[in-house]
Coordinates of C-alpha atoms in Angstrom, one line a residue:
Chain A
M1356 CA 10.8 9.8 4.7
G1357 CA 10.2 6.7 6.6
V1358 CA 6.4 7.1 6.0
G1359 CA 6.4 6.0 2.4
F1360 CA 8.2 2.7 3.2
E1361 CA 6.1 1.7 6.1
T1362 CA 2.9 1.6 4.2
V1363 CA 4.2 -1.0 1.8
P1364 CA 4.3 -4.5 3.3
F1365 CA 6.3 -7.4 2.0
L1366 CA 8.3 -5.1 -0.3
T1367 CA 12.0 -4.4 -0.2
T1368 CA 13.3 -1.7 -2.5
F1369 CA 16.9 -0.7 -3.2
I1370 CA 18.0 2.4 -4.9
L1371 CA 21.5 2.1 -6.0
L1372 CA 23.7 5.2 -6.3
P1373 CA 27.1 5.4 -7.9
K1374 CA 29.7 7.0 -5.6
T1375 CA 30.3 9.8 -8.1
S1376 CA 26.7 11.0 -7.9
P1377 CA 26.1 14.5 -6.4
L1378 CA 23.6 12.9 -4.0
F1379 CA 26.3 10.8 -2.4
P1380 CA 27.0 13.0 0.6
Y1381 CA 23.3 12.9 1.6
S1382 CA 23.0 9.2 1.1
S1383 CA 25.3 8.2 3.9
G1384 CA 23.2 10.2 6.4
F1385 CA 20.1 8.7 5.1
F1386 CA 21.7 5.3 5.2
S1387 CA 22.5 5.5 8.9
Q1388 CA 19.0 6.9 9.6
I1389 CA 17.2 3.9 8.3
F1390 CA 19.5 1.4 9.9
C1391 CA 19.5 3.0 13.3
E1392 CA 15.8 2.7 13.8
S1393 CA 14.4 -0.2 15.7
P1394 CA 17.1 -2.8 16.0
T1395 CA 14.5 -5.6 15.5
R1396 CA 14.1 -4.6 11.9
L1397 CA 17.7 -4.3 10.8
I1398 CA 19.0 -5.6 7.6
D1399 CA 22.6 -6.0 8.3
P1400 CA 24.2 -3.2 6.2
Q1401 CA 27.6 -4.9 6.2
L1402 CA 26.2 -8.1 4.8
V1403 CA 24.2 -6.3 2.1
S1404 CA 26.9 -3.9 1.0
S1405 CA 29.8 -6.4 0.9
S1406 CA 28.1 -9.4 -0.6
L1407 CA 25.5 -8.1 -3.0
L1408 CA 26.8 -4.9 -4.5
P1409 CA 29.9 -3.8 -6.4
A1410 CA 32.2 -1.7 -4.3
N1411 CA 31.5 1.6 -6.1
L1412 CA 27.8 1.6 -5.4
L1413 CA 25.9 2.5 -2.2
I1414 CA 22.5 1.7 -1.0
L1415 CA 20.4 4.8 -0.8
G1416 CA 17.2 3.6 0.7
V1417 CA 15.9 0.4 2.0
S1418 CA 12.5 -0.6 3.4
Y1419 CA 12.0 -3.6 5.5
L1420 CA 9.6 -6.5 5.6
K1421 CA 6.6 -5.8 7.7
M1422 CA 4.1 -8.1 9.2
P1423 CA 0.6 -7.1 8.2
S1424 CA -0.7 -7.6 11.8
E1425 CA 1.6 -5.0 13.3
T1426 CA 0.0 -1.6 14.1
M1427 CA 1.7 1.7 13.9
D1428 CA 0.6 2.8 17.3
V1429 CA 3.4 1.1 19.3
P1430 CA 6.3 3.5 19.7
K1431 CA 9.6 2.2 18.4
T1432 CA 12.3 1.3 20.9
G1433 CA 15.8 2.8 20.9
F1434 CA 16.8 6.2 19.4
S1435 CA 15.0 7.8 16.6
F1436 CA 17.4 9.6 14.1
D1437 CA 14.6 11.2 12.0
L1438 CA 15.7 14.7 12.6
C1439 CA 19.5 14.2 12.1
R1440 CA 19.5 15.6 8.5
R1441 CA 17.4 18.6 9.5
N1442 CA 19.7 19.3 12.5
D1443 CA 22.8 19.1 10.3
M1444 CA 21.3 21.5 7.8
L1445 CA 20.4 24.0 10.5
A1446 CA 23.8 23.7 12.1
K1447 CA 25.4 24.5 8.7
K1448 CA 23.2 27.6 8.6
G1449 CA 24.5 28.7 11.9
L1450 CA 21.9 27.6 14.4
K1451 CA 23.3 26.7 17.8
S1452 CA 21.8 23.6 19.2
P1453 CA 20.5 23.8 22.8
S1454 CA 23.1 22.7 25.3
Y1455 CA 22.4 19.7 27.5
L1456 CA 21.9 20.0 31.2
K1457 CA 25.1 18.5 32.5
T1458 CA 25.9 17.9 36.1
G1459 CA 29.4 19.4 36.0
T1460 CA 30.0 17.5 39.2
T1461 CA 32.2 16.0 41.8
I1462 CA 31.2 12.4 42.8
V1463 CA 33.2 10.1 45.0
G1464 CA 33.1 6.7 46.6
L1465 CA 35.2 4.9 49.1
I1466 CA 35.3 1.6 51.0
F1467 CA 35.6 1.7 54.7
E1468 CA 35.8 -1.1 57.3
N1469 CA 32.1 -1.9 57.3
G1470 CA 31.0 -1.0 53.8
V1471 CA 30.8 1.8 51.2
I1472 CA 30.4 5.6 51.4
L1473 CA 29.3 7.6 48.4
G1474 CA 29.4 11.4 48.1
A1475 CA 28.3 14.0 45.6
D1476 CA 27.9 17.8 45.2
T1477 CA 24.5 19.2 44.2
R1478 CA 25.1 21.6 41.3
A1479 CA 23.6 21.1 37.9
T1480 CA 24.9 23.3 35.1
E1481 CA 23.7 24.3 31.6
G1482 CA 26.9 25.7 30.1
P1483 CA 28.0 28.5 32.4
I1484 CA 24.7 28.9 34.2
V1485 CA 23.6 27.0 37.3
A1486 CA 20.3 25.3 36.4
D1487 CA 19.7 23.5 39.7
K1488 CA 21.4 24.6 43.0
N1489 CA 20.4 21.5 44.9
C1490 CA 19.9 18.5 42.7
E1491 CA 20.2 14.9 43.8
K1492 CA 23.1 13.0 42.2
I1493 CA 23.1 9.9 44.4
H1494 CA 20.5 7.6 42.7
Y1495 CA 18.8 4.6 44.3
M1496 CA 19.5 1.3 42.5
A1497 CA 18.5 -1.3 45.1
P1498 CA 18.0 -1.2 48.9
N1499 CA 21.7 -2.1 49.3
I1500 CA 23.1 -0.4 46.2
Y1501 CA 23.4 3.3 45.3
C1502 CA 24.9 5.0 42.2
C1503 CA 26.3 8.5 41.8
G1504 CA 26.0 10.0 38.3
A1505 CA 28.1 12.6 36.4
G1506 CA 27.6 13.8 32.8
T1507 CA 24.3 14.5 31.1
A1508 CA 21.6 14.7 33.8
A1509 CA 18.9 13.0 31.6
D1510 CA 21.2 10.2 30.8
T1511 CA 22.3 9.4 34.4
E1512 CA 18.6 9.6 35.6
A1513 CA 17.3 7.4 32.8
V1514 CA 20.1 4.7 32.9
T1515 CA 20.0 4.4 36.7
D1516 CA 16.1 4.2 36.8
N1517 CA 16.1 1.7 34.0
I1518 CA 18.7 -0.6 35.6
S1519 CA 17.1 -0.1 39.0
S1520 CA 13.8 -1.5 37.7
Q1521 CA 15.6 -4.4 36.0
L1522 CA 17.2 -5.2 39.3
K1523 CA 13.8 -5.2 41.0
L1524 CA 12.4 -7.7 38.5
H1525 CA 15.5 -9.8 38.9
R1526 CA 15.0 -9.8 42.7
Y1527 CA 11.5 -11.1 42.3
H1528 CA 12.7 -13.7 39.9
T1529 CA 15.6 -15.0 42.0
G1530 CA 14.2 -14.3 45.5
R1531 CA 17.6 -12.9 46.6
E1532 CA 19.2 -9.5 47.5
S1533 CA 20.7 -7.8 44.4
R1534 CA 24.5 -8.0 44.0
V1535 CA 26.6 -5.0 43.0
V1536 CA 28.2 -7.0 40.1
T1537 CA 24.7 -7.5 38.6
A1538 CA 24.1 -3.8 38.6
L1539 CA 27.6 -3.3 37.2
T1540 CA 27.1 -5.7 34.3
L1541 CA 23.6 -4.3 33.4
L1542 CA 24.9 -0.7 33.4
K1543 CA 28.1 -1.5 31.4
S1544 CA 26.3 -3.5 28.8
H1545 CA 23.7 -0.8 28.4
L1546 CA 26.3 1.9 28.0
F1547 CA 28.5 -0.1 25.6
R1548 CA 25.5 -0.9 23.4
Y1549 CA 25.0 2.9 23.0
Q1550 CA 28.7 3.4 22.1
G1551 CA 29.2 6.3 24.4
H1552 CA 26.3 8.4 23.2
V1553 CA 24.6 7.9 26.6
S1554 CA 26.9 10.3 28.4
A1555 CA 26.8 8.9 31.9
A1556 CA 29.9 8.4 34.1
L1557 CA 28.9 6.6 37.3
V1558 CA 30.3 5.6 40.7
L1559 CA 28.5 2.5 41.8
G1560 CA 28.7 1.2 45.3
G1561 CA 26.9 -1.2 47.6
V1562 CA 27.1 -4.1 50.1
D1563 CA 25.8 -7.5 49.2
V1564 CA 26.4 -11.1 50.5
T1565 CA 29.9 -11.2 49.0
G1566 CA 30.9 -8.0 50.8
P1567 CA 31.3 -4.2 50.0
H1568 CA 32.0 -3.2 46.4
L1569 CA 32.9 0.0 44.6
H1570 CA 33.1 0.5 40.9
T1571 CA 33.5 3.3 38.4
I1572 CA 31.7 3.1 35.0
Y1573 CA 32.7 5.2 32.0
P1574 CA 30.3 6.4 29.2
H1575 CA 31.7 3.9 26.7
G1576 CA 31.1 1.0 29.0
S1577 CA 34.5 0.3 30.6
T1578 CA 34.6 -0.3 34.4
D1579 CA 37.1 -0.3 37.2
T1580 CA 37.0 -1.8 40.6
L1581 CA 38.6 0.3 43.2
P1582 CA 38.9 1.0 47.0
Y1583 CA 38.3 4.7 46.4
A1584 CA 37.1 6.5 43.3
T1585 CA 36.2 10.0 41.9
M1586 CA 34.4 11.1 38.7
G1587 CA 33.2 14.3 37.1
S1588 CA 34.8 17.6 36.4
G1589 CA 35.9 18.0 40.0
S1590 CA 37.4 14.5 40.1
L1591 CA 41.0 15.7 40.2
A1592 CA 40.3 18.1 43.1
A1593 CA 38.6 15.2 45.0
M1594 CA 41.2 12.6 44.1
A1595 CA 44.0 14.9 45.4
I1596 CA 42.3 14.7 48.9
F1597 CA 41.8 10.9 48.6
E1598 CA 45.4 10.2 47.5
S1599 CA 46.7 12.2 50.4
E1600 CA 44.5 10.8 53.2
Y1601 CA 42.9 7.5 52.3
R1602 CA 44.0 4.4 54.1
E1603 CA 42.4 1.0 54.5
G1604 CA 40.1 0.2 57.5
L1605 CA 38.7 3.7 58.0
T1606 CA 35.9 4.0 60.6
R1607 CA 32.5 5.3 59.6
D1608 CA 33.1 8.8 60.9
E1609 CA 36.5 9.0 59.4
G1610 CA 35.1 7.8 56.1
V1611 CA 32.3 10.4 56.1
N1612 CA 34.7 13.2 57.0
L1613 CA 37.1 12.2 54.2
V1614 CA 34.3 12.0 51.7
T1615 CA 33.0 15.4 52.8
K1616 CA 36.4 16.9 52.5
A1617 CA 36.9 15.5 49.0
I1618 CA 33.5 16.8 47.8
C1619 CA 34.2 20.2 49.4
S1620 CA 37.5 20.3 47.5
G1621 CA 35.6 19.8 44.3
I1622 CA 32.9 22.3 45.3
F1623 CA 35.4 25.1 46.0
N1624 CA 38.1 24.4 43.4
D1625 CA 36.0 23.3 40.4
L1626 CA 33.5 25.7 38.8
G1627 CA 31.3 22.9 37.5
S1628 CA 30.6 21.7 41.1
G1629 CA 29.1 23.6 44.0
S1630 CA 26.4 24.1 46.6
N1631 CA 25.9 21.3 49.1
V1632 CA 27.4 17.9 50.0
D1633 CA 25.3 14.7 49.8
V1634 CA 26.6 11.5 51.5
C1635 CA 25.3 8.0 51.5
V1636 CA 26.6 5.3 53.9
I1637 CA 25.9 1.7 53.0
E1638 CA 26.7 -1.1 55.5
K1639 CA 25.7 -4.7 55.7
G1640 CA 21.9 -4.7 56.3
K1641 CA 21.5 -0.9 56.6
K1642 CA 22.0 2.3 54.7
E1643 CA 21.9 6.0 55.5
Y1644 CA 21.1 8.6 52.9
L1645 CA 22.4 11.9 54.3
R1646 CA 20.9 14.5 52.0
N1647 CA 22.6 17.9 52.4
H1648 CA 25.0 16.5 55.0
L1649 CA 26.9 19.8 54.7
T1650 CA 25.7 23.2 53.4
P1651 CA 28.8 25.3 53.2
N1652 CA 27.4 27.8 50.8
P1653 CA 24.6 29.9 52.2
R1654 CA 23.5 33.0 50.3
T1655 CA 25.9 35.8 51.2
Y1656 CA 24.2 39.1 51.0
I1657 CA 20.5 39.6 51.5
S1658 CA 19.4 43.2 51.4
S1659 CA 17.6 44.4 54.5
R1660 CA 15.5 46.9 52.7
G1661 CA 14.0 44.5 50.2
Y1662 CA 12.9 45.2 46.6
T1663 CA 9.6 46.0 45.2
F1664 CA 8.6 44.9 41.7
S1665 CA 5.3 46.8 41.5
K1666 CA 5.9 48.3 38.0
K1667 CA 3.3 46.7 35.9
A1668 CA 3.8 46.0 32.2
E1669 CA 2.6 49.0 30.1
V1670 CA -0.5 48.4 28.1
L1671 CA 0.1 50.0 24.7
L1672 CA -2.9 48.8 22.8
T1673 CA -6.1 46.7 23.6
K1674 CA -8.0 45.1 20.8
I1675 CA -10.7 42.5 21.5
T1676 CA -12.0 40.4 18.6
P1677 CA -15.0 38.3 19.5
L1678 CA -14.4 35.0 17.7
K1679 CA -18.1 34.2 17.4
E1680 CA -18.3 36.6 14.4
L1681 CA -15.5 34.8 12.6
V1682 CA -16.3 31.1 13.2
E1683 CA -19.3 29.0 13.7
V1684 CA -19.4 27.4 17.2
V1685 CA -21.2 24.1 17.2
E1686 CA -21.7 22.2 20.4
V1687 CA -21.4 18.5 20.0
G1688 CA -23.4 16.4 22.5
G1689 CA -21.7 13.6 24.4
D1690 CA -19.0 13.2 27.1
A1691 CA -16.2 15.7 27.3
M1692 CA -13.7 12.9 27.2
E1693 CA -15.0 11.1 24.1
E1694 CA -12.5 11.0 21.2
Chain B
M233 CA 43.5 22.1 -0.8
P234 CA 41.2 23.5 1.9
K235 CA 42.8 25.7 4.5
E236 CA 43.5 24.1 7.9
H237 CA 42.5 26.3 10.8
A238 CA 44.7 26.7 13.8
N239 CA 43.7 24.8 16.9
W240 CA 45.5 27.5 19.0
S241 CA 43.6 30.6 20.0
P242 CA 45.3 33.8 21.1
Y243 CA 42.4 34.5 23.5
D244 CA 41.2 33.0 26.7
N245 CA 38.2 34.1 28.8
N246 CA 39.0 34.7 32.5
G247 CA 35.4 35.3 33.3
G248 CA 34.0 37.8 35.8
T249 CA 31.3 40.4 35.9
C250 CA 31.5 44.3 36.1
V251 CA 28.7 46.7 37.0
A252 CA 28.5 50.5 37.1
I253 CA 25.7 52.8 38.2
A254 CA 25.6 56.6 37.8
G255 CA 23.9 58.8 40.4
A256 CA 23.2 62.5 40.7
D257 CA 26.5 63.3 42.4
Y258 CA 28.2 59.9 42.8
C259 CA 29.2 56.9 40.7
V260 CA 29.5 53.3 41.8
I261 CA 31.8 50.9 39.9
A262 CA 31.9 47.3 41.0
A263 CA 33.6 44.0 39.8
D264 CA 33.9 40.6 41.3
T265 CA 37.5 39.4 42.1
R266 CA 37.5 35.9 40.7
M267 CA 39.8 35.1 37.9
S268 CA 39.2 31.7 36.2
T269 CA 40.2 29.7 33.2
G270 CA 38.1 26.8 31.9
Y271 CA 36.6 25.1 35.0
S272 CA 39.5 26.1 37.3
I273 CA 40.0 29.2 39.5
L274 CA 43.3 31.0 39.0
T275 CA 42.9 33.4 41.9
R276 CA 40.1 34.6 44.2
D277 CA 41.6 38.0 44.7
Y278 CA 42.1 39.8 41.4
S279 CA 41.1 43.4 40.9
K280 CA 39.4 44.2 37.6
I281 CA 39.0 47.9 38.4
C282 CA 41.6 50.4 37.3
K283 CA 42.0 54.1 38.0
L284 CA 42.6 55.8 34.7
A285 CA 42.3 59.4 36.0
D286 CA 41.2 61.2 39.2
K287 CA 37.6 61.0 38.2
S288 CA 37.6 58.0 35.8
F289 CA 37.6 54.3 36.8
M290 CA 37.4 51.4 34.3
A291 CA 36.2 48.0 35.2
S292 CA 36.9 45.3 32.5
S293 CA 36.0 41.6 32.2
G294 CA 37.2 39.2 29.5
F295 CA 40.8 38.3 28.8
Q296 CA 42.8 39.8 31.6
A297 CA 46.1 39.9 29.6
D298 CA 44.4 42.1 27.0
V299 CA 42.9 44.2 29.8
K300 CA 46.3 44.7 31.4
A301 CA 47.7 45.8 28.0
L302 CA 44.8 48.1 27.4
Q303 CA 45.2 49.7 30.9
K304 CA 48.9 50.4 30.2
V305 CA 48.1 52.1 26.9
L306 CA 45.5 54.3 28.5
A307 CA 47.7 55.2 31.4
S308 CA 50.5 56.3 29.1
R309 CA 48.2 58.3 26.9
H310 CA 46.8 60.0 30.0
L311 CA 50.3 60.9 31.1
I312 CA 51.0 62.5 27.8
Y313 CA 47.7 64.4 28.0
Q314 CA 48.7 65.7 31.4
H315 CA 52.1 66.9 30.2
Q316 CA 50.5 68.7 27.2
H317 CA 47.4 70.2 28.8
N318 CA 48.5 70.6 32.5
K319 CA 45.3 69.0 33.8
Q320 CA 43.7 65.6 34.3
M321 CA 41.4 64.2 31.6
S322 CA 37.7 64.5 32.2
C323 CA 35.6 61.4 32.2
P324 CA 33.9 62.0 28.8
A325 CA 37.3 62.7 27.3
M326 CA 38.6 59.4 28.7
A327 CA 35.6 57.7 27.3
Q328 CA 36.4 58.9 23.8
L329 CA 40.1 57.9 24.2
L330 CA 39.1 54.4 25.3
S331 CA 36.8 54.0 22.3
N332 CA 39.6 55.1 19.9
T333 CA 42.1 52.8 21.5
L334 CA 39.8 49.8 21.1
Y335 CA 38.9 50.6 17.5
Y336 CA 42.6 51.0 16.7
K337 CA 42.8 47.2 17.1
R338 CA 39.6 46.6 15.1
F339 CA 41.1 43.6 13.3
F340 CA 42.8 41.9 16.3
P341 CA 40.7 43.2 19.1
Y342 CA 41.3 43.5 22.8
Y343 CA 39.1 40.8 24.3
A344 CA 38.0 43.2 27.0
F345 CA 34.4 44.1 27.9
N346 CA 34.6 47.5 29.6
V347 CA 32.5 49.8 31.7
L348 CA 33.9 53.3 32.4
G349 CA 32.5 55.1 35.4
G350 CA 33.2 58.5 36.9
L351 CA 32.1 62.1 37.4
D352 CA 31.8 64.5 34.5
S353 CA 32.9 68.1 34.6
E354 CA 29.6 69.1 36.3
G355 CA 30.2 66.6 39.1
K356 CA 27.3 64.3 38.0
G357 CA 27.8 60.6 37.8
C358 CA 28.5 59.2 34.3
V359 CA 28.8 55.6 33.1
F360 CA 29.9 54.6 29.6
T361 CA 29.5 51.0 28.3
Y362 CA 31.6 49.5 25.5
D363 CA 31.8 46.4 23.3
A364 CA 35.1 44.8 22.4
V365 CA 35.9 47.1 19.4
G366 CA 35.0 50.5 20.9
S367 CA 31.3 51.1 20.2
Y368 CA 30.2 53.2 23.3
E369 CA 27.3 55.0 24.8
R370 CA 26.7 57.1 27.9
V371 CA 24.1 55.3 30.0
G372 CA 22.7 55.5 33.5
Y373 CA 23.9 52.0 34.5
S374 CA 25.6 49.0 32.8
A375 CA 26.7 45.4 33.4
Q376 CA 29.3 43.5 31.4
G377 CA 30.9 40.1 31.6
S378 CA 29.6 36.5 32.3
G379 CA 26.9 37.6 34.7
A380 CA 25.7 40.6 32.7
T381 CA 22.7 38.7 31.3
L382 CA 21.6 37.9 34.8
I383 CA 22.1 41.4 36.2
T384 CA 20.9 43.7 33.4
P385 CA 17.2 42.7 33.6
F386 CA 17.2 43.3 37.3
L387 CA 18.7 46.8 36.9
D388 CA 16.3 47.6 34.1
N389 CA 13.5 46.8 36.4
Q390 CA 14.9 48.8 39.4
L391 CA 16.5 51.7 37.6
K392 CA 14.9 52.0 34.2
S393 CA 17.0 54.5 32.3
P394 CA 15.2 57.0 30.0
S395 CA 16.0 56.5 26.4
P396 CA 18.4 59.0 24.8
L397 CA 15.9 59.2 21.9
L398 CA 13.3 60.9 24.1
L399 CA 12.9 64.7 23.9
P400 CA 13.4 66.8 25.9
A401 CA 16.7 65.1 26.8
K402 CA 16.5 63.5 30.3
D403 CA 19.3 62.8 32.6
A404 CA 20.6 59.3 32.5
V405 CA 21.3 59.3 36.3
T406 CA 19.3 57.3 38.8
P407 CA 17.3 59.0 41.6
L408 CA 18.6 56.5 44.1
S409 CA 20.8 57.6 47.0
E410 CA 24.4 56.4 47.3
A411 CA 23.7 53.9 50.0
E412 CA 20.7 52.5 48.1
A413 CA 22.8 52.1 45.0
I414 CA 25.5 50.3 46.9
D415 CA 22.9 48.0 48.4
L416 CA 21.6 47.3 44.9
V417 CA 25.0 46.4 43.6
K418 CA 25.7 44.0 46.4
T419 CA 22.3 42.3 45.7
C420 CA 23.1 42.1 42.0
F421 CA 26.4 40.3 42.7
S422 CA 25.0 38.1 45.4
S423 CA 22.3 36.9 42.9
A424 CA 24.6 36.6 39.9
T425 CA 26.9 34.4 42.0
E426 CA 24.1 32.0 42.7
R427 CA 23.6 31.2 39.1
D428 CA 26.8 32.0 37.2
I429 CA 29.8 29.8 37.8
Y430 CA 32.3 32.4 36.8
T431 CA 31.2 35.0 39.3
G432 CA 32.0 34.8 43.0
D433 CA 34.6 34.9 45.8
S434 CA 34.2 38.6 46.6
V435 CA 33.2 41.9 45.0
E436 CA 35.2 45.1 45.0
I437 CA 33.0 48.3 45.0
V438 CA 34.6 51.7 44.2
I439 CA 32.5 54.7 45.1
L440 CA 33.3 58.1 43.5
N441 CA 31.8 61.3 44.8
A442 CA 32.5 65.0 45.5
H443 CA 34.4 64.0 48.6
G444 CA 36.8 61.6 46.9
V445 CA 37.1 57.9 46.3
R446 CA 36.5 55.0 48.6
S447 CA 36.5 51.2 48.2
E448 CA 34.4 48.5 49.8
H449 CA 34.7 44.7 49.7
E450 CA 31.8 42.2 50.2
Q451 CA 32.4 38.4 50.4
L452 CA 30.5 36.2 48.0
R453 CA 30.0 32.4 47.6
K454 CA 33.3 30.7 46.9
D455 CA 31.9 27.6 45.2

């Protein structure tokens, strides 16, 4: 429905609908659709609805001013809500929407005497099924900053990659090592702007000129600064270990053991977490990414006799239709890659 | 005034997977021993297999409180049968009893997904598979529970049961030997554990044959 509007430049149309109209329930969805597209083209709905219209009317459709020089080839930024109405209609008819790949997860971080240690499990779930038995949840942000992510896998990947590249540009611009608070502010502003729809719960840790830092970031954009932190479905199991055994001024080995113990607690007691333990140790001037630091879950039973899968699919019917008889095949001269 | 629906549900799913395979003169019934609720584990050591009669074992996954109640009803009905007929119930008779018991609660079902395994009156292995309200069928093998969708295609490939619609009527039993069937079951559970979060800890395998009953345990991943 956006197509009709976009082809008309310099024209703004309003369709006013009384609230008693039977079309009213659809209009609010439509309303949010138009206003949620590219933020650069918003007409502030609050301003319009409160100042221009009587209270019992609602704007049904609005088009926006468009510069004649803009082409339609540049993809719009932000989310596109074009399919919202269709999805609602399908859901009402009983279609189950596909579930997201979530990371279930246990992620932890703690501050030790010389820096920060981050830990994570490696299971990614799609509902009750394990989609990835060995995924990486500790994401690179900067040479001195790493971030663990829980929640929707696509969201944690996208948001950490995005902020990581913003940090790199910032490093070029300033000529200095990135600070953890910079990454923190970039992440929290991004998540707040998306009002919790970007489902990423993060544990951010790193060492910069001001010292070691550890923060947790929630999907709606709030943050905490802590000496030890856990997130994800296994956070309670891991926090139980931390609360029992954490103390200030742990050595590197003690810290790694404690993190490993906390992640194992999540792996064995939480069904959303499992497989292996990843650890990342960040100190002033150096970092160590210990991928699969511990693998306490090998495959249990492997049959010695092995299995054969030689049964071929049965061919019930073979019918070959040469297409040359149905269509005319014309060869066009020129390069294969020409449009 | 539109009706408000209760946010409380009388049911809960305790997870788990059950498998049974019928052989020419044996029957293998297996179930994992993990009992869970939501994302937590309640116990790693819970038996889902129940002896209903000398030659009938039932494995059930789903809501274990309903399973316990169902087992009690069947046990008491079996005791009455023994008093009235002076013999144990045969496996096909127990199968029919289970179906009737489940359908009796058609409008407030037992949240139990059952497989019944045992030896019929000729000593051949038999497996019956059920849905929550009592629809049942004699088959050569079956899987129920959270890992069923992972195990059934593998068993279909390895054991392919002849359809009951084919004539002349073919036996539903598998040509595999007892040891091979047990190996198959262990592989099924080990693979299902890799990909299903509700299956794991250990698997209890009950083997019924002409010599009697025995039980085996195999450890599985605990994560």
